[in-house]
Amino acid sequence: MARIIVVTSGKGGVGKTTSSAAIGTGLALQGNKTVIVDFDIGLRNLDLIMGVERRVVYDFVNVINGEANLNQALIKDKRVEGLFILPASQTRDKDALTREGVEKILDELSQEFDYIICDSPAGIEQGALMALYFADEAIVVTNPEVSSVRDSDRILGILASKSRRAEQGLEPVKENLLLTRYCPERVERGDMLSVEDVKDILAIPLLGVIPESQAVLKASNLGEPVVLDQESDAGQAYLDAIFRLQGQSVDFRFLNTEKKGIFKRIFGG
Amino acid sequence: MSLLNYFRQEKKPAASVAKERLQIIVAHERSRFRSTGPDYLPDLERDILAVIRKYVEIDSDAVTVQLDQKADDLSVLELNVTLPDEK
Ligand SMILES: Nc1ncnc2c1ncn2[C@@H]1O[C@H](COP(=O)(O)OP(=O)(O)O)[C@@H](O)[C@H]1O
Ligand SMILES: [Mg+2]
């Protein structure tokens, strides 16, 4: 049985797809058979971030509609063993994802995989609800910014009321906070919410803090998930989060400005 | 370190990789979404692609299908497949 993890946020553009790609790839790198599923119907993006855009033939909706089977739609990653991508459809039909259809596919994937990572679209409508409905766990991607934090809180409410686990009175969906695009300099200047601030407000366990990083743009340009760039701060921070996801305890890094760190070391302040 | 950087600079800059990738995928999606032919053409193209991919590994933009109305009583279905170089 796979662990089904939804990467969600409410707000758009906070780093869900970047995080889905990085975390899915990292889990596979560590020997877990992993599939990343793009739930952003209409605006497929995960394929570009994963660099497999020229290998898409059939998609999620084709499989639901019986136009193709799962094996025809799954794209096997050429870099990392045991990593697969299920691309979203580009249809404009908003209701293309039915609950029964999604359930059938997730059940089938569950037989094969250790992890199913569901990359949610923004918003709180059909697509986002489908992405989170069957989840065992949620990674709530949040930027240290007021509207993102509020939207994350909305999503936490929805996870607690509208998920399958909630509806069936099962153990609740496990919540994880992933704070992304974090700028220690701006936090220290008092311009940006700190990790502690966001933790205080959302009150869920912290999975990771990903710094604002130029490596992310470079990674998306190249179509290589940033976790493969282990010289980068963001790549390392994602890898730390992936260890934590698997139950290991790893110290948090990249929370303070680099300069301050050296300064502190030299002057003991 | 400087040696590493030196080798890295030999590679294509990330932005030009991005541009090339986009040009390819956008051109293909345009032809698919804005084509004036019958509604079934994109699906037909996709299924033909799937059949060819059983035998040869080609990119998903390597197949294009077009319907040309040559005369009142003559339409031609034009199928274009770019096969990879034989190695
Ligand atoms: N840690 C980061 N540092 C810098 N830019 C980032 C970071 N995370 C995400 N981004 C950028 O933010 C934008 C939105 O990211 P994306 O993953 O597509 O968000 P979503 O899927 O939530 O809409 C992209 O341009 C991406 O490159
Ligand atoms: Mg996205």
mmCIF file of C-alpha atoms and ligand atoms in Angstrom:
data_model
loop_
_atom_site.group_PDB
_atom_site.id
_atom_site.type_symbol
_atom_site.label_atom_id
_atom_site.label_comp_id
_atom_site.label_asym_id
_atom_site.label_seq_id
_atom_site.Cartn_x
_atom_site.Cartn_y
_atom_site.Cartn_z
ATOM 1 C CA MET A 1 0.000 0.000 0.000
ATOM 2 C CA ALA A 2 1.292 3.395 -1.000
ATOM 3 C CA ARG A 3 1.384 6.484 1.154
ATOM 4 C CA ILE A 4 -0.731 9.054 -0.661
ATOM 5 C CA ILE A 5 0.595 12.569 -0.093
ATOM 6 C CA VAL A 6 -1.068 15.694 -1.442
ATOM 7 C CA VAL A 7 1.036 18.809 -2.030
ATOM 8 C CA THR A 8 -1.429 21.635 -1.599
ATOM 9 C CA SER A 9 -1.717 25.302 -0.610
ATOM 10 C CA GLY A 10 -4.878 27.070 -1.663
ATOM 11 C CA LYS A 11 -2.872 29.904 -3.152
ATOM 12 C CA GLY A 12 -1.229 29.612 -6.566
ATOM 13 C CA GLY A 13 2.412 30.187 -7.364
ATOM 14 C CA VAL A 14 3.755 29.294 -3.927
ATOM 15 C CA GLY A 15 5.832 26.293 -5.033
ATOM 16 C CA LYS A 16 3.547 23.240 -5.088
ATOM 17 C CA THR A 17 4.776 21.908 -8.402
ATOM 18 C CA THR A 18 8.410 22.701 -7.609
ATOM 19 C CA SER A 19 7.977 20.871 -4.307
ATOM 20 C CA SER A 20 6.089 17.906 -5.768
ATOM 21 C CA ALA A 21 8.850 17.389 -8.313
ATOM 22 C CA ALA A 22 11.632 17.767 -5.755
ATOM 23 C CA ILE A 23 10.061 15.593 -3.088
ATOM 24 C CA GLY A 24 8.923 12.872 -5.476
ATOM 25 C CA THR A 25 12.345 12.731 -7.088
ATOM 26 C CA GLY A 26 14.097 12.692 -3.721
ATOM 27 C CA LEU A 27 11.938 9.861 -2.414
ATOM 28 C CA ALA A 28 12.768 7.814 -5.497
ATOM 29 C CA LEU A 29 16.471 8.638 -5.149
ATOM 30 C CA GLN A 30 16.281 7.065 -1.715
ATOM 31 C CA GLY A 31 14.924 3.838 -3.122
ATOM 32 C CA ASN A 32 11.167 4.370 -2.835
ATOM 33 C CA LYS A 33 9.087 3.558 -5.856
ATOM 34 C CA THR A 34 7.345 6.873 -6.415
ATOM 35 C CA VAL A 35 4.801 8.362 -8.802
ATOM 36 C CA ILE A 36 4.051 12.077 -9.043
ATOM 37 C CA VAL A 37 0.528 12.776 -10.277
ATOM 38 C CA ASP A 38 -0.360 16.139 -11.842
ATOM 39 C CA PHE A 39 -3.887 17.116 -10.775
ATOM 40 C CA ASP A 40 -3.726 20.524 -12.438
ATOM 41 C CA ILE A 41 -6.177 19.650 -15.205
ATOM 42 C CA GLY A 42 -6.124 22.135 -18.055
ATOM 43 C CA LEU A 43 -2.785 23.667 -17.129
ATOM 44 C CA ARG A 44 -0.300 20.837 -17.168
ATOM 45 C CA ASN A 45 3.034 21.972 -15.692
ATOM 46 C CA LEU A 46 4.666 19.146 -13.833
ATOM 47 C CA ASP A 47 5.871 17.633 -17.125
ATOM 48 C CA LEU A 48 7.927 20.769 -17.845
ATOM 49 C CA ILE A 49 9.399 20.959 -14.364
ATOM 50 C CA MET A 50 10.346 17.274 -14.633
ATOM 51 C CA GLY A 51 11.676 17.771 -18.170
ATOM 52 C CA VAL A 52 9.430 15.112 -19.709
ATOM 53 C CA GLU A 53 7.162 17.384 -21.754
ATOM 54 C CA ARG A 54 8.128 15.677 -25.023
ATOM 55 C CA ARG A 55 7.226 12.250 -23.716
ATOM 56 C CA VAL A 56 3.575 12.818 -22.861
ATOM 57 C CA VAL A 57 1.242 10.661 -24.930
ATOM 58 C CA TYR A 58 -1.732 9.776 -22.743
ATOM 59 C CA ASP A 59 -2.748 11.535 -19.562
ATOM 60 C CA PHE A 60 -4.657 11.147 -16.321
ATOM 61 C CA VAL A 61 -8.054 11.872 -17.899
ATOM 62 C CA ASN A 62 -7.435 9.443 -20.786
ATOM 63 C CA VAL A 63 -6.926 6.724 -18.189
ATOM 64 C CA ILE A 64 -10.065 7.686 -16.267
ATOM 65 C CA ASN A 65 -12.053 7.608 -19.498
ATOM 66 C CA GLY A 66 -10.642 4.230 -20.467
ATOM 67 C CA GLU A 67 -8.920 5.608 -23.572
ATOM 68 C CA ALA A 68 -5.590 4.297 -22.356
ATOM 69 C CA ASN A 69 -4.341 2.134 -19.553
ATOM 70 C CA LEU A 70 -2.165 3.327 -16.729
ATOM 71 C CA ASN A 71 1.033 1.874 -18.161
ATOM 72 C CA GLN A 72 0.528 3.781 -21.398
ATOM 73 C CA ALA A 73 0.160 7.054 -19.512
ATOM 74 C CA LEU A 74 2.899 6.700 -16.913
ATOM 75 C CA ILE A 75 6.204 8.291 -17.903
ATOM 76 C CA LYS A 76 9.274 6.590 -16.509
ATOM 77 C CA ASP A 77 11.970 9.026 -15.463
ATOM 78 C CA LYS A 78 15.284 8.418 -17.219
ATOM 79 C CA ARG A 79 17.468 9.849 -14.450
ATOM 80 C CA VAL A 80 16.126 8.231 -11.310
ATOM 81 C CA GLU A 81 15.233 4.572 -10.935
ATOM 82 C CA GLY A 82 11.706 3.912 -9.685
ATOM 83 C CA LEU A 83 10.360 7.373 -10.491
ATOM 84 C CA PHE A 84 7.246 7.881 -12.632
ATOM 85 C CA ILE A 85 5.103 10.827 -13.682
ATOM 86 C CA LEU A 86 1.398 10.786 -14.503
ATOM 87 C CA PRO A 87 0.724 13.922 -16.571
ATOM 88 C CA ALA A 88 -2.406 16.045 -16.306
ATOM 89 C CA SER A 89 -4.752 16.422 -19.202
ATOM 90 C CA GLN A 90 -5.019 19.686 -21.094
ATOM 91 C CA THR A 91 -8.772 19.416 -21.459
ATOM 92 C CA ARG A 92 -10.872 22.425 -20.551
ATOM 93 C CA ASP A 93 -13.531 20.207 -19.033
ATOM 94 C CA LYS A 94 -13.379 21.100 -15.340
ATOM 95 C CA ASP A 95 -15.252 17.997 -14.273
ATOM 96 C CA ALA A 96 -13.008 15.550 -16.095
ATOM 97 C CA LEU A 97 -11.782 14.153 -12.800
ATOM 98 C CA THR A 98 -14.523 12.104 -11.188
ATOM 99 C CA ARG A 99 -14.130 10.827 -7.669
ATOM 100 C CA GLU A 100 -14.689 7.249 -8.813
ATOM 101 C CA GLY A 101 -12.173 7.653 -11.613
ATOM 102 C CA VAL A 102 -9.520 9.121 -9.345
ATOM 103 C CA GLU A 103 -10.121 6.448 -6.737
ATOM 104 C CA LYS A 104 -9.724 3.676 -9.280
ATOM 105 C CA ILE A 105 -6.417 5.068 -10.519
ATOM 106 C CA LEU A 106 -5.036 5.713 -7.052
ATOM 107 C CA ASP A 107 -6.021 2.168 -6.026
ATOM 108 C CA GLU A 108 -4.195 0.773 -9.006
ATOM 109 C CA LEU A 109 -1.119 2.924 -8.345
ATOM 110 C CA SER A 110 -1.224 1.900 -4.694
ATOM 111 C CA GLN A 111 -0.516 -1.699 -5.642
ATOM 112 C CA GLU A 112 2.695 -0.714 -7.417
ATOM 113 C CA PHE A 113 4.145 2.253 -5.585
ATOM 114 C CA ASP A 114 5.479 3.191 -2.152
ATOM 115 C CA TYR A 115 4.587 6.860 -2.532
ATOM 116 C CA ILE A 116 1.969 8.685 -4.568
ATOM 117 C CA ILE A 117 2.617 12.434 -4.641
ATOM 118 C CA CYS A 118 -0.415 14.446 -5.757
ATOM 119 C CA ASP A 119 0.468 17.884 -7.140
ATOM 120 C CA SER A 120 -2.639 19.953 -6.454
ATOM 121 C CA PRO A 121 -3.875 22.890 -8.510
ATOM 122 C CA ALA A 122 -4.473 26.194 -6.735
ATOM 123 C CA GLY A 123 -7.870 27.103 -5.373
ATOM 124 C CA ILE A 124 -10.432 25.174 -3.393
ATOM 125 C CA GLU A 125 -12.507 23.826 -6.245
ATOM 126 C CA GLN A 126 -12.972 20.458 -7.928
ATOM 127 C CA GLY A 127 -9.349 19.856 -8.952
ATOM 128 C CA ALA A 128 -7.891 20.800 -5.590
ATOM 129 C CA LEU A 129 -10.571 18.824 -3.750
ATOM 130 C CA MET A 130 -9.867 15.747 -5.881
ATOM 131 C CA ALA A 131 -6.144 16.027 -5.237
ATOM 132 C CA LEU A 132 -6.597 16.032 -1.485
ATOM 133 C CA TYR A 133 -9.632 13.773 -1.091
ATOM 134 C CA PHE A 134 -7.808 10.436 -0.923
ATOM 135 C CA ALA A 135 -4.685 11.701 0.835
ATOM 136 C CA ASP A 136 -3.192 10.045 3.894
ATOM 137 C CA GLU A 137 -0.920 13.005 4.379
ATOM 138 C CA ALA A 138 -0.704 16.606 3.249
ATOM 139 C CA ILE A 139 2.261 18.833 2.596
ATOM 140 C CA VAL A 140 0.929 22.355 2.927
ATOM 141 C CA VAL A 141 3.198 24.620 0.899
ATOM 142 C CA THR A 142 3.237 28.113 2.336
ATOM 143 C CA ASN A 143 5.160 31.299 1.614
ATOM 144 C CA PRO A 144 5.958 33.654 4.488
ATOM 145 C CA GLU A 145 3.390 36.119 3.284
ATOM 146 C CA VAL A 146 -0.068 37.009 4.623
ATOM 147 C CA SER A 147 -2.343 35.755 1.850
ATOM 148 C CA SER A 148 -0.463 32.487 1.513
ATOM 149 C CA VAL A 149 -0.688 31.794 5.248
ATOM 150 C CA ARG A 150 -4.392 32.511 5.317
ATOM 151 C CA ASP A 151 -5.022 30.281 2.293
ATOM 152 C CA SER A 152 -3.021 27.493 3.916
ATOM 153 C CA ASP A 153 -5.258 27.751 6.920
ATOM 154 C CA ARG A 154 -8.316 27.418 4.694
ATOM 155 C CA ILE A 155 -6.830 24.314 3.132
ATOM 156 C CA LEU A 156 -6.142 22.827 6.558
ATOM 157 C CA GLY A 157 -9.823 23.333 7.336
ATOM 158 C CA ILE A 158 -10.806 21.570 4.135
ATOM 159 C CA LEU A 159 -8.438 18.669 4.841
ATOM 160 C CA ALA A 160 -10.090 18.298 8.236
ATOM 161 C CA SER A 161 -13.626 18.306 6.854
ATOM 162 C CA LYS A 162 -13.751 17.356 3.166
ATOM 163 C CA SER A 163 -11.163 14.600 2.821
ATOM 164 C CA ARG A 164 -12.065 10.939 2.658
ATOM 165 C CA ARG A 165 -10.470 10.413 6.051
ATOM 166 C CA ALA A 166 -12.639 13.163 7.536
ATOM 167 C CA GLU A 167 -15.824 11.958 5.865
ATOM 168 C CA GLN A 168 -15.310 8.391 6.959
ATOM 169 C CA GLY A 169 -14.234 9.292 10.477
ATOM 170 C CA LEU A 170 -10.794 7.726 10.015
ATOM 171 C CA GLU A 171 -7.558 8.959 11.502
ATOM 172 C CA PRO A 172 -7.166 12.536 10.204
ATOM 173 C CA VAL A 173 -4.914 13.434 7.284
ATOM 174 C CA LYS A 174 -1.410 13.997 8.646
ATOM 175 C CA GLU A 175 -0.429 17.644 8.220
ATOM 176 C CA ASN A 176 3.042 18.925 7.325
ATOM 177 C CA LEU A 177 4.086 22.521 6.853
ATOM 178 C CA LEU A 178 6.574 23.260 4.085
ATOM 179 C CA LEU A 179 7.642 26.878 4.179
ATOM 180 C CA THR A 180 9.122 27.920 0.835
ATOM 181 C CA ARG A 181 10.742 31.024 -0.668
ATOM 182 C CA TYR A 182 12.118 31.933 2.729
ATOM 183 C CA CYS A 183 14.524 34.897 2.922
ATOM 184 C CA PRO A 184 16.417 35.016 6.219
ATOM 185 C CA GLU A 185 17.751 38.511 5.399
ATOM 186 C CA ARG A 186 14.265 39.900 5.118
ATOM 187 C CA VAL A 187 13.122 38.089 8.229
ATOM 188 C CA GLU A 188 16.016 39.572 10.156
ATOM 189 C CA ARG A 189 15.180 43.009 8.827
ATOM 190 C CA GLY A 190 11.655 42.489 10.061
ATOM 191 C CA ASP A 191 10.188 42.590 6.544
ATOM 192 C CA MET A 192 9.077 38.989 6.362
ATOM 193 C CA LEU A 193 7.181 36.586 8.613
ATOM 194 C CA SER A 194 9.566 34.214 10.361
ATOM 195 C CA VAL A 195 9.321 30.416 10.581
ATOM 196 C CA GLU A 196 8.178 30.817 14.160
ATOM 197 C CA ASP A 197 5.477 33.303 13.166
ATOM 198 C CA VAL A 198 4.038 30.953 10.557
ATOM 199 C CA LYS A 199 4.285 27.956 12.873
ATOM 200 C CA ASP A 200 2.489 29.883 15.593
ATOM 201 C CA ILE A 201 -0.389 30.728 13.319
ATOM 202 C CA LEU A 202 -0.865 27.447 11.460
ATOM 203 C CA ALA A 203 0.117 25.247 14.419
ATOM 204 C CA ILE A 204 1.106 22.167 12.415
ATOM 205 C CA PRO A 205 4.423 20.279 12.395
ATOM 206 C CA LEU A 206 7.180 21.797 10.287
ATOM 207 C CA LEU A 207 8.478 19.503 7.538
ATOM 208 C CA GLY A 208 10.953 21.881 5.980
ATOM 209 C CA VAL A 209 12.040 25.392 5.157
ATOM 210 C CA ILE A 210 13.139 26.000 1.569
ATOM 211 C CA PRO A 211 15.062 29.219 1.006
ATOM 212 C CA GLU A 212 14.336 31.582 -1.842
ATOM 213 C CA SER A 213 16.900 30.321 -4.326
ATOM 214 C CA GLN A 214 18.142 31.045 -7.812
ATOM 215 C CA ALA A 215 18.655 27.323 -8.216
ATOM 216 C CA VAL A 216 14.882 26.862 -8.544
ATOM 217 C CA LEU A 217 14.618 28.978 -11.694
ATOM 218 C CA LYS A 218 17.645 27.271 -13.150
ATOM 219 C CA ALA A 219 16.176 23.862 -12.384
ATOM 220 C CA SER A 220 12.898 24.677 -14.087
ATOM 221 C CA ASN A 221 14.714 26.085 -17.106
ATOM 222 C CA LEU A 222 16.578 22.817 -17.447
ATOM 223 C CA GLY A 223 13.654 20.565 -16.551
ATOM 224 C CA GLU A 224 15.600 19.000 -13.712
ATOM 225 C CA PRO A 225 13.968 18.887 -10.279
ATOM 226 C CA VAL A 226 16.008 21.091 -7.955
ATOM 227 C CA VAL A 227 16.708 18.253 -5.535
ATOM 228 C CA LEU A 228 19.083 16.823 -8.170
ATOM 229 C CA ASP A 229 21.190 19.973 -7.703
ATOM 230 C CA GLN A 230 22.758 19.038 -4.411
ATOM 231 C CA GLU A 231 25.154 21.969 -4.531
ATOM 232 C CA SER A 232 22.215 24.301 -4.147
ATOM 233 C CA ASP A 233 20.692 25.451 -0.869
ATOM 234 C CA ALA A 234 17.162 24.673 -2.070
ATOM 235 C CA GLY A 235 18.194 21.190 -3.225
ATOM 236 C CA GLN A 236 19.725 20.426 0.155
ATOM 237 C CA ALA A 237 16.757 21.855 2.030
ATOM 238 C CA TYR A 238 14.380 19.641 0.037
ATOM 239 C CA LEU A 239 16.502 16.600 0.777
ATOM 240 C CA ASP A 240 16.357 17.397 4.506
ATOM 241 C CA ALA A 241 12.568 17.612 4.261
ATOM 242 C CA ILE A 242 12.454 14.247 2.484
ATOM 243 C CA PHE A 243 14.429 12.632 5.315
ATOM 244 C CA ARG A 244 11.978 14.120 7.809
ATOM 245 C CA LEU A 245 9.047 12.830 5.779
ATOM 246 C CA GLN A 246 10.457 9.356 6.301
ATOM 247 C CA GLY A 247 10.664 9.830 10.023
ATOM 248 C CA GLN A 248 14.278 10.897 10.451
ATOM 249 C CA SER A 249 15.146 13.893 12.520
ATOM 250 C CA VAL A 250 17.332 16.377 10.677
ATOM 251 C CA ASP A 251 18.420 19.796 11.909
ATOM 252 C CA PHE A 252 16.928 22.762 10.120
ATOM 253 C CA ARG A 253 19.306 24.704 7.896
ATOM 254 C CA PHE A 254 19.160 27.941 5.928
ATOM 255 C CA LEU A 255 17.154 29.709 8.626
ATOM 256 C CA ASN A 256 19.725 32.412 9.240
ATOM 257 C CA THR A 257 21.664 34.682 6.955
ATOM 258 C CA GLU A 258 25.008 33.344 5.885
ATOM 259 C CA LYS A 259 26.898 36.536 6.762
ATOM 260 C CA LYS A 260 25.472 36.569 10.229
ATOM 261 C CA GLY A 261 26.578 32.963 10.637
ATOM 262 C CA ILE A 262 30.216 33.781 9.888
ATOM 263 C CA PHE A 263 29.998 36.950 11.924
ATOM 264 C CA LYS A 264 28.655 34.980 14.839
ATOM 265 C CA ARG A 265 31.367 32.388 14.544
ATOM 266 C CA ILE A 266 34.137 34.969 14.530
ATOM 267 C CA PHE A 267 32.807 37.377 17.101
ATOM 268 C CA GLY A 268 30.756 34.952 19.136
ATOM 269 C CA GLY A 269 27.707 37.241 18.873
ATOM 270 C CA MET B 1 36.165 24.786 -7.563
ATOM 271 C CA SER B 2 37.224 27.128 -10.343
ATOM 272 C CA LEU B 3 37.811 24.111 -12.532
ATOM 273 C CA LEU B 4 34.300 22.924 -11.776
ATOM 274 C CA ASN B 5 32.931 26.323 -12.679
ATOM 275 C CA TYR B 6 34.908 26.264 -15.869
ATOM 276 C CA PHE B 7 33.332 23.021 -16.944
ATOM 277 C CA ARG B 8 29.897 24.236 -15.968
ATOM 278 C CA GLN B 9 30.231 27.264 -18.214
ATOM 279 C CA GLU B 10 30.870 24.967 -21.126
ATOM 280 C CA LYS B 11 27.249 23.856 -20.879
ATOM 281 C CA LYS B 12 24.448 25.730 -22.565
ATOM 282 C CA PRO B 13 23.057 28.501 -20.367
ATOM 283 C CA ALA B 14 19.862 27.473 -18.592
ATOM 284 C CA ALA B 15 17.802 30.194 -20.227
ATOM 285 C CA SER B 16 18.620 29.046 -23.743
ATOM 286 C CA VAL B 17 17.748 25.475 -22.826
ATOM 287 C CA ALA B 18 14.431 26.819 -21.543
ATOM 288 C CA LYS B 19 13.808 28.756 -24.712
ATOM 289 C CA GLU B 20 14.477 25.781 -26.946
ATOM 290 C CA ARG B 21 12.251 23.530 -24.874
ATOM 291 C CA LEU B 22 9.466 26.086 -25.010
ATOM 292 C CA GLN B 23 9.747 26.659 -28.730
ATOM 293 C CA ILE B 24 9.328 22.958 -29.369
ATOM 294 C CA ILE B 25 6.454 22.342 -27.003
ATOM 295 C CA VAL B 26 4.584 25.563 -27.740
ATOM 296 C CA ALA B 27 4.772 25.065 -31.491
ATOM 297 C CA HIS B 28 3.357 21.605 -31.114
ATOM 298 C CA GLU B 29 0.585 22.592 -28.730
ATOM 299 C CA ARG B 30 -0.409 25.472 -30.970
ATOM 300 C CA SER B 31 -0.837 23.220 -33.932
ATOM 301 C CA ARG B 32 -2.855 20.871 -31.778
ATOM 302 C CA PHE B 33 -5.128 23.372 -30.053
ATOM 303 C CA ARG B 34 -5.613 25.883 -32.815
ATOM 304 C CA SER B 35 -5.916 23.563 -35.756
ATOM 305 C CA THR B 36 -9.021 24.149 -37.808
ATOM 306 C CA GLY B 37 -9.585 20.513 -38.704
ATOM 307 C CA PRO B 38 -12.204 18.176 -37.263
ATOM 308 C CA ASP B 39 -12.351 17.702 -33.479
ATOM 309 C CA TYR B 40 -11.021 14.168 -33.646
ATOM 310 C CA LEU B 41 -7.675 15.176 -35.163
ATOM 311 C CA PRO B 42 -5.776 15.700 -31.871
ATOM 312 C CA ASP B 43 -6.935 12.324 -30.571
ATOM 313 C CA LEU B 44 -6.131 10.650 -33.854
ATOM 314 C CA GLU B 45 -2.670 12.169 -33.741
ATOM 315 C CA ARG B 46 -2.186 10.935 -30.185
ATOM 316 C CA ASP B 47 -3.266 7.395 -30.987
ATOM 317 C CA ILE B 48 -1.015 7.224 -34.042
ATOM 318 C CA LEU B 49 1.826 8.457 -31.852
ATOM 319 C CA ALA B 50 1.124 5.704 -29.338
ATOM 320 C CA VAL B 51 1.204 3.047 -32.051
ATOM 321 C CA ILE B 52 4.508 4.272 -33.475
ATOM 322 C CA ARG B 53 6.006 4.472 -30.002
ATOM 323 C CA LYS B 54 5.394 0.746 -29.589
ATOM 324 C CA TYR B 55 8.140 0.255 -32.176
ATOM 325 C CA VAL B 56 10.334 3.370 -32.166
ATOM 326 C CA GLU B 57 11.040 5.738 -29.318
ATOM 327 C CA ILE B 58 9.984 9.110 -30.695
ATOM 328 C CA ASP B 59 9.123 12.355 -28.936
ATOM 329 C CA SER B 60 5.477 13.269 -28.614
ATOM 330 C CA ASP B 61 5.929 16.190 -31.000
ATOM 331 C CA ALA B 62 7.335 13.950 -33.723
ATOM 332 C CA VAL B 63 3.908 13.217 -35.178
ATOM 333 C CA THR B 64 1.630 15.755 -36.818
ATOM 334 C CA VAL B 65 -1.626 15.061 -38.547
ATOM 335 C CA GLN B 66 -3.387 17.501 -40.825
ATOM 336 C CA LEU B 67 -6.494 17.377 -42.936
ATOM 337 C CA ASP B 68 -6.344 19.259 -46.204
ATOM 338 C CA GLN B 69 -9.420 19.994 -48.242
ATOM 339 C CA LYS B 70 -8.020 19.744 -51.762
ATOM 340 C CA ALA B 71 -11.290 20.062 -53.623
ATOM 341 C CA ASP B 72 -14.986 19.745 -52.887
ATOM 342 C CA ASP B 73 -14.850 15.993 -53.130
ATOM 343 C CA LEU B 74 -11.272 15.400 -52.031
ATOM 344 C CA SER B 75 -9.685 15.665 -48.569
ATOM 345 C CA VAL B 76 -6.199 14.454 -47.834
ATOM 346 C CA LEU B 77 -5.093 13.290 -44.420
ATOM 347 C CA GLU B 78 -1.460 14.197 -44.126
ATOM 348 C CA LEU B 79 0.615 12.352 -41.555
ATOM 349 C CA ASN B 80 4.091 13.554 -40.717
ATOM 350 C CA VAL B 81 6.428 11.505 -38.584
ATOM 351 C CA THR B 82 9.951 12.577 -37.725
ATOM 352 C CA LEU B 83 12.002 9.513 -36.942
ATOM 353 C CA PRO B 84 15.202 9.754 -34.921
ATOM 354 C CA ASP B 85 18.539 9.384 -36.745
ATOM 355 C CA GLU B 86 19.687 5.813 -37.162
ATOM 356 C CA LYS B 87 22.693 5.325 -34.982
HETATM 357 N N1 LIG C 1 12.420 28.245 -3.231
HETATM 358 C C1 LIG C 1 12.178 28.994 -4.313
HETATM 359 N N2 LIG C 1 13.041 29.986 -4.673
HETATM 360 C C2 LIG C 1 12.793 30.747 -5.758
HETATM 361 N N3 LIG C 1 11.750 30.595 -6.559
HETATM 362 C C3 LIG C 1 10.854 29.632 -6.268
HETATM 363 C C4 LIG C 1 11.021 28.782 -5.141
HETATM 364 N N4 LIG C 1 9.972 27.906 -5.115
HETATM 365 C C5 LIG C 1 9.205 28.201 -6.182
HETATM 366 N N5 LIG C 1 9.715 29.230 -6.891
HETATM 367 C C6 LIG C 1 9.162 29.836 -8.112
HETATM 368 O O1 LIG C 1 7.823 30.202 -7.854
HETATM 369 C C7 LIG C 1 7.027 30.035 -9.009
HETATM 370 C C8 LIG C 1 5.827 29.176 -8.702
HETATM 371 O O2 LIG C 1 6.252 27.867 -8.397
HETATM 372 P P1 LIG C 1 5.344 26.592 -8.668
HETATM 373 O O3 LIG C 1 6.042 25.424 -8.104
HETATM 374 O O4 LIG C 1 4.937 26.526 -10.090
HETATM 375 O O5 LIG C 1 4.083 26.976 -7.783
HETATM 376 P P2 LIG C 1 2.606 26.352 -7.740
HETATM 377 O O6 LIG C 1 2.685 24.967 -8.269
HETATM 378 O O7 LIG C 1 2.242 26.417 -6.301
HETATM 379 O O8 LIG C 1 1.740 27.243 -8.575
HETATM 380 C C9 LIG C 1 7.925 29.455 -10.077
HETATM 381 O O9 LIG C 1 8.367 30.479 -10.905
HETATM 382 C C10 LIG C 1 9.076 28.867 -9.272
HETATM 383 O O10 LIG C 1 10.261 28.859 -10.024
HETATM 384 MG MG MG C 2 1.527 24.015 -9.828
#
